[in-house]
Amino acid sequence: MPEMPKTYDVASVEERILQKWLDGKYYARSKGEGDRTVVIPPPNVTGMLHMGHALDDTIQDTYIRYSRMNGYSTRWILGTDHAGIATQTKVDKKLKSEGVSRLEIGREAFLEECQKWREEYGGIIVEQIKRMGCSIDFDDEKFTMSPEYAKAVRKVFCDWYHDDLIYRGKRIVNWCPSCTTAISDDEAEYQDEKGHLWHLRYPLVEPVDGVEYITVATTRPETMLGDTGIAVSPDDPDKQKFVGKMVRLPIVDREIPIFSDWHVDAGFGTGFVKVTPAHDPNDYAMGQAHDLPQINIFDEHAIVVDGYGEFTGMTRDQCREAVVAWFEEHELLDHVDEHEHSVMHCYRCDSTLEPWLSEQWFVAVDRLKGPATDVVADGQVTFHPSRWTQTYMTWMENLKDWCISRQLWWGHRIPVFHCTDCGWEDALMEDTDVCPICGSHAVHQEEDVLDTWFSSQLWTFATQGWPDHPEELVGHHPTKVLVTARDIIALWVARMIMSSLYFIDQIPFEDVFIYATILAKDGSRMSKSKGNGVDPMDLIAMYGADAMRFNLLTLVTNNQDVKFDANIDKKTHELIDSPRTEAARSFVTKIWNAARFVMLNMDGYEPGEPQASTAADAWILSRLAKLTASVTAGIEEYRFGDVARELYAFFWNEFCDWYIELCKARLAQDGEGRLIAQRNLVFVLDSALRLLHPVMPFVTEAIWEYLPVEDDAPALMVAAWPDAGELSRWVDDEAEQAIQLVVQLVTSVRATRAAYGISPRQELAVSLRFTADDEDARAKRALIERQKDLIIALAKLSSLDILDHDAPRPAESGIDFVGDIEVFTALSGLVDFAEEKKRLETRRAKATKELEKLDKKLGNQNFLDKAAPEAVEKVKTEHAALVQELKLIDAQLAN
RNA sequence: GGGCGAUUAGCGCAGCGGGAGCGCAUCUGCCUUACAAGCAGAGGGCCGCAGGUUCGAACCCUGCAUCGCCCACCA
């Protein structure tokens, strides 16, 4: 048999194993019972993957690998998102650094630049996904702007357009005057800024009760040029007398009405609000409700338009200054307060956004939201953890029409054509340059492109042949689970549900798994600008993909965010270390070494069934059976953190720490015992590797190549998942108790040894004495007799005697207790007995304190009456044991 | 303003109604031929604060504090 290298060389092995998988195309769709199609949330082609992707992809890969091994039909669909605004920004910046702008090179050349960018970064992203070990369908990569996908997007637009779900309208949008595009609310960044609250006086046309003017408070005095009303709160009694009166707007000399509206907070400012419907979302809403004119005072660059005299041609800032100066000059500036408020900025160029009235395209959501709410309410689509259901529902309730047009170039161009001659307009699947009505060639396509989410909402079905090959969807849609981050529940998850229900009358996925947001160690968001981000590729380079994956999965609990334990150099922003990932790497190494030990003891091995020939065998097989059931259920329920911890505890603390040690004596001898131990070791190791494989695919695959298991599978990755039902025949609670006793006895002797500083090489004579002489004690005694050699070997004893229950205590011995068994360790000539006395006294104090607690409990009649009988019984047993222990300690002390 | 989450050992986290746990770090002793990326042992906790429910609360309820996230708003 080939010998395993002494050390596990992570980098070279992971590289080789990856190639093996790719060569074998084991990542491709698998056939089986029950469909498990999963779509990857398409990463943006803007750059590299971050820790969120690493977590997302690790979860999906673990799930898919498990499902593949467990005989499901699987397919994990790969793809990337063109990410309109984000990519365009990156390409803009790149061009700028080369000294050109997109306006100079034109739309066509710019799109070519975007394509180039996409090819480069899309390629990098796919390489990174490979490097993490993801078993995704690499031969069939999707892209939200591929010709097939574009066709799906276009069909969705046209169908909705013709079903009156898409309309064009003038609305207030977040406008970036520098990028000259609308951006969505989620693309706006709020920043708290110190500003001012200017109090301006507006004269009343007719005095009211002798009052000649009212005072409004505003943070944006420049917008007063577009004021068309003044609002007061309906809950403000002092102001009601002004309602219905008119105000003469200074500078523009316009008469505007005072009205009452619920938007107004009587307690803020002066209680009078200037209303500028064209330049504020709230004012727009009030303007709609009260039928006010919408006066746009800015052009697309936020320059004051014609007709405002000296103010025309000014920027927002210049205009603000000039307006304030004018009010001051005319003694209409009441006063100015300092005021902190948050201001929206463009996340691309950081300009202050202008709420701006412009022509945009919208999706009417009224007919879409009902069905999308129902499928979640009735459990067809289930969120995990369940609390996200509420987030979803709340968002659906408050859903407003969706602005889908973007004044960008990189994206799906809106397929609406109009004729400037006759006014014809339609959404078309094929481009045209002739008007079908008047035959004119004055036909133009809309310049705007669609919001990126408009295309990604189709992801589950447009990646699977829709609309041209609907047969591809059969059996593979709805997909099984969507694994994603919580911040796109509204932006993406909800929209996928809406569009999927509309177009293919199916939910897009059965489950939505929302994982925790990964924060930096200090609890703040990881971000490039703060330099506290961790690059998954750095972690892989330092510790390997398996270690990163394992660590990430331990973080998957019910929590909604989690701090990533990594240290980063404050100056260079480079990763220094990640203690938790390092610990995970130790686990990888441990697995390698344990396997290596097994392989070093394979001389004379002949394949055969596992066999519970000793208590140790029965125990480990029982533990394995329970682990298999638990891990299987854990993955099915998306409890990845539990799964990782259980695997760790079994492999390290049970298999390595005890079973391997318990086998060493048998392995050292020739004969049947050795063969049985070999077979059991191979069986348990093989099973454990299978269970570990979805979590740590590389090291398990590498080890499996050495294992002498007969299996048709060409790789562990496509080998069978252990069958919990089949294994359940090994469950053996008695054996588990027996080994637990062995472990306790060995640990007891080791603790005594450590307490006295006795060398591990010094063999000790130990005798055991049972405090009782009942059936239970006799059974335990028989068991210990059977495991005597094991205990002697593991505790490094010269002898192990079992005394009769009434035998005298051995002189000059240390004492310890394992339940009702006294453990005497002969210490004659080895220790200072004053020490032992001190030790016993400490122990006595502890036991006394514990006993008091139990006494109190048992003295409580309510406890005896109301608590579960098992609970009472347990306390009674513990109580008896403690009483016995104290008696023994006292006897020992008296000695 | 509305909602959600967190607060447990120095650090990062599990546990979520009946004995306070894991990993790292710390201390002690070990190169016991699978593993020093290891082995054995040990120390370290008013389980955020205050009430309540319960025979019994880290766990359930209420309030508070601190930190964080999401949504809305900020004239």
PDB file of C-alpha atoms in Angstrom, chain A residues 21 26 117 151 157 169 213 225 278 291 313 336 504-505 527-528 532 558 618 652 753 764 777 783 863 887:
ATOM      1  CA  TRP A  21     -12.269  16.963 -10.071  1.00  0.00           C
ATOM      2  CA  TYR A  26     -17.553  15.469 -11.230  1.00  0.00           C
ATOM      3  CA  TRP A 117     -13.913  44.270 -18.206  1.00  0.00           C
ATOM      4  CA  LYS A 151     -33.952  37.572 -24.852  1.00  0.00           C
ATOM      5  CA  PHE A 157     -40.293  43.646 -20.472  1.00  0.00           C
ATOM      6  CA  GLY A 169     -44.271  58.404 -15.695  1.00  0.00           C
ATOM      7  CA  TYR A 213     -45.910  86.774   7.489  1.00  0.00           C
ATOM      8  CA  LEU A 225     -37.828  79.105  -6.210  1.00  0.00           C
ATOM      9  CA  ALA A 278     -40.419  68.920  -7.989  1.00  0.00           C
ATOM     10  CA  ASP A 291     -53.013  69.279  -6.668  1.00  0.00           C
ATOM     11  CA  GLY A 313     -27.292  79.511 -14.440  1.00  0.00           C
ATOM     12  CA  VAL A 336     -30.308  80.468  11.116  1.00  0.00           C
ATOM     13  CA  ILE A 504     -43.873  30.368 -15.216  1.00  0.00           C
ATOM     14  CA  ASP A 505     -46.504  30.123 -12.527  1.00  0.00           C
ATOM     15  CA  SER A 527     -15.269  47.514   3.608  1.00  0.00           C
ATOM     16  CA  LYS A 528     -12.518  48.322   1.227  1.00  0.00           C
ATOM     17  CA  ASN A 532     -10.745  45.936   7.353  1.00  0.00           C
ATOM     18  CA  ASN A 558     -29.087  31.383  14.008  1.00  0.00           C
ATOM     19  CA  ALA A 618     -19.198  -1.334  19.569  1.00  0.00           C
ATOM     20  CA  TRP A 652     -10.940  14.490  17.124  1.00  0.00           C
ATOM     21  CA  ARG A 753      -0.678  11.932  38.020  1.00  0.00           C
ATOM     22  CA  LEU A 764       1.493   3.401  38.712  1.00  0.00           C
ATOM     23  CA  ALA A 777     -21.530  -2.692  40.751  1.00  0.00           C
ATOM     24  CA  LEU A 783     -16.877  -4.696  32.451  1.00  0.00           C
ATOM     25  CA  PHE A 863     -39.608  20.442  43.559  1.00  0.00           C
ATOM     26  CA  LYS A 887     -17.676  10.080  53.625  1.00  0.00           C
TER      27      LYS A 887
END
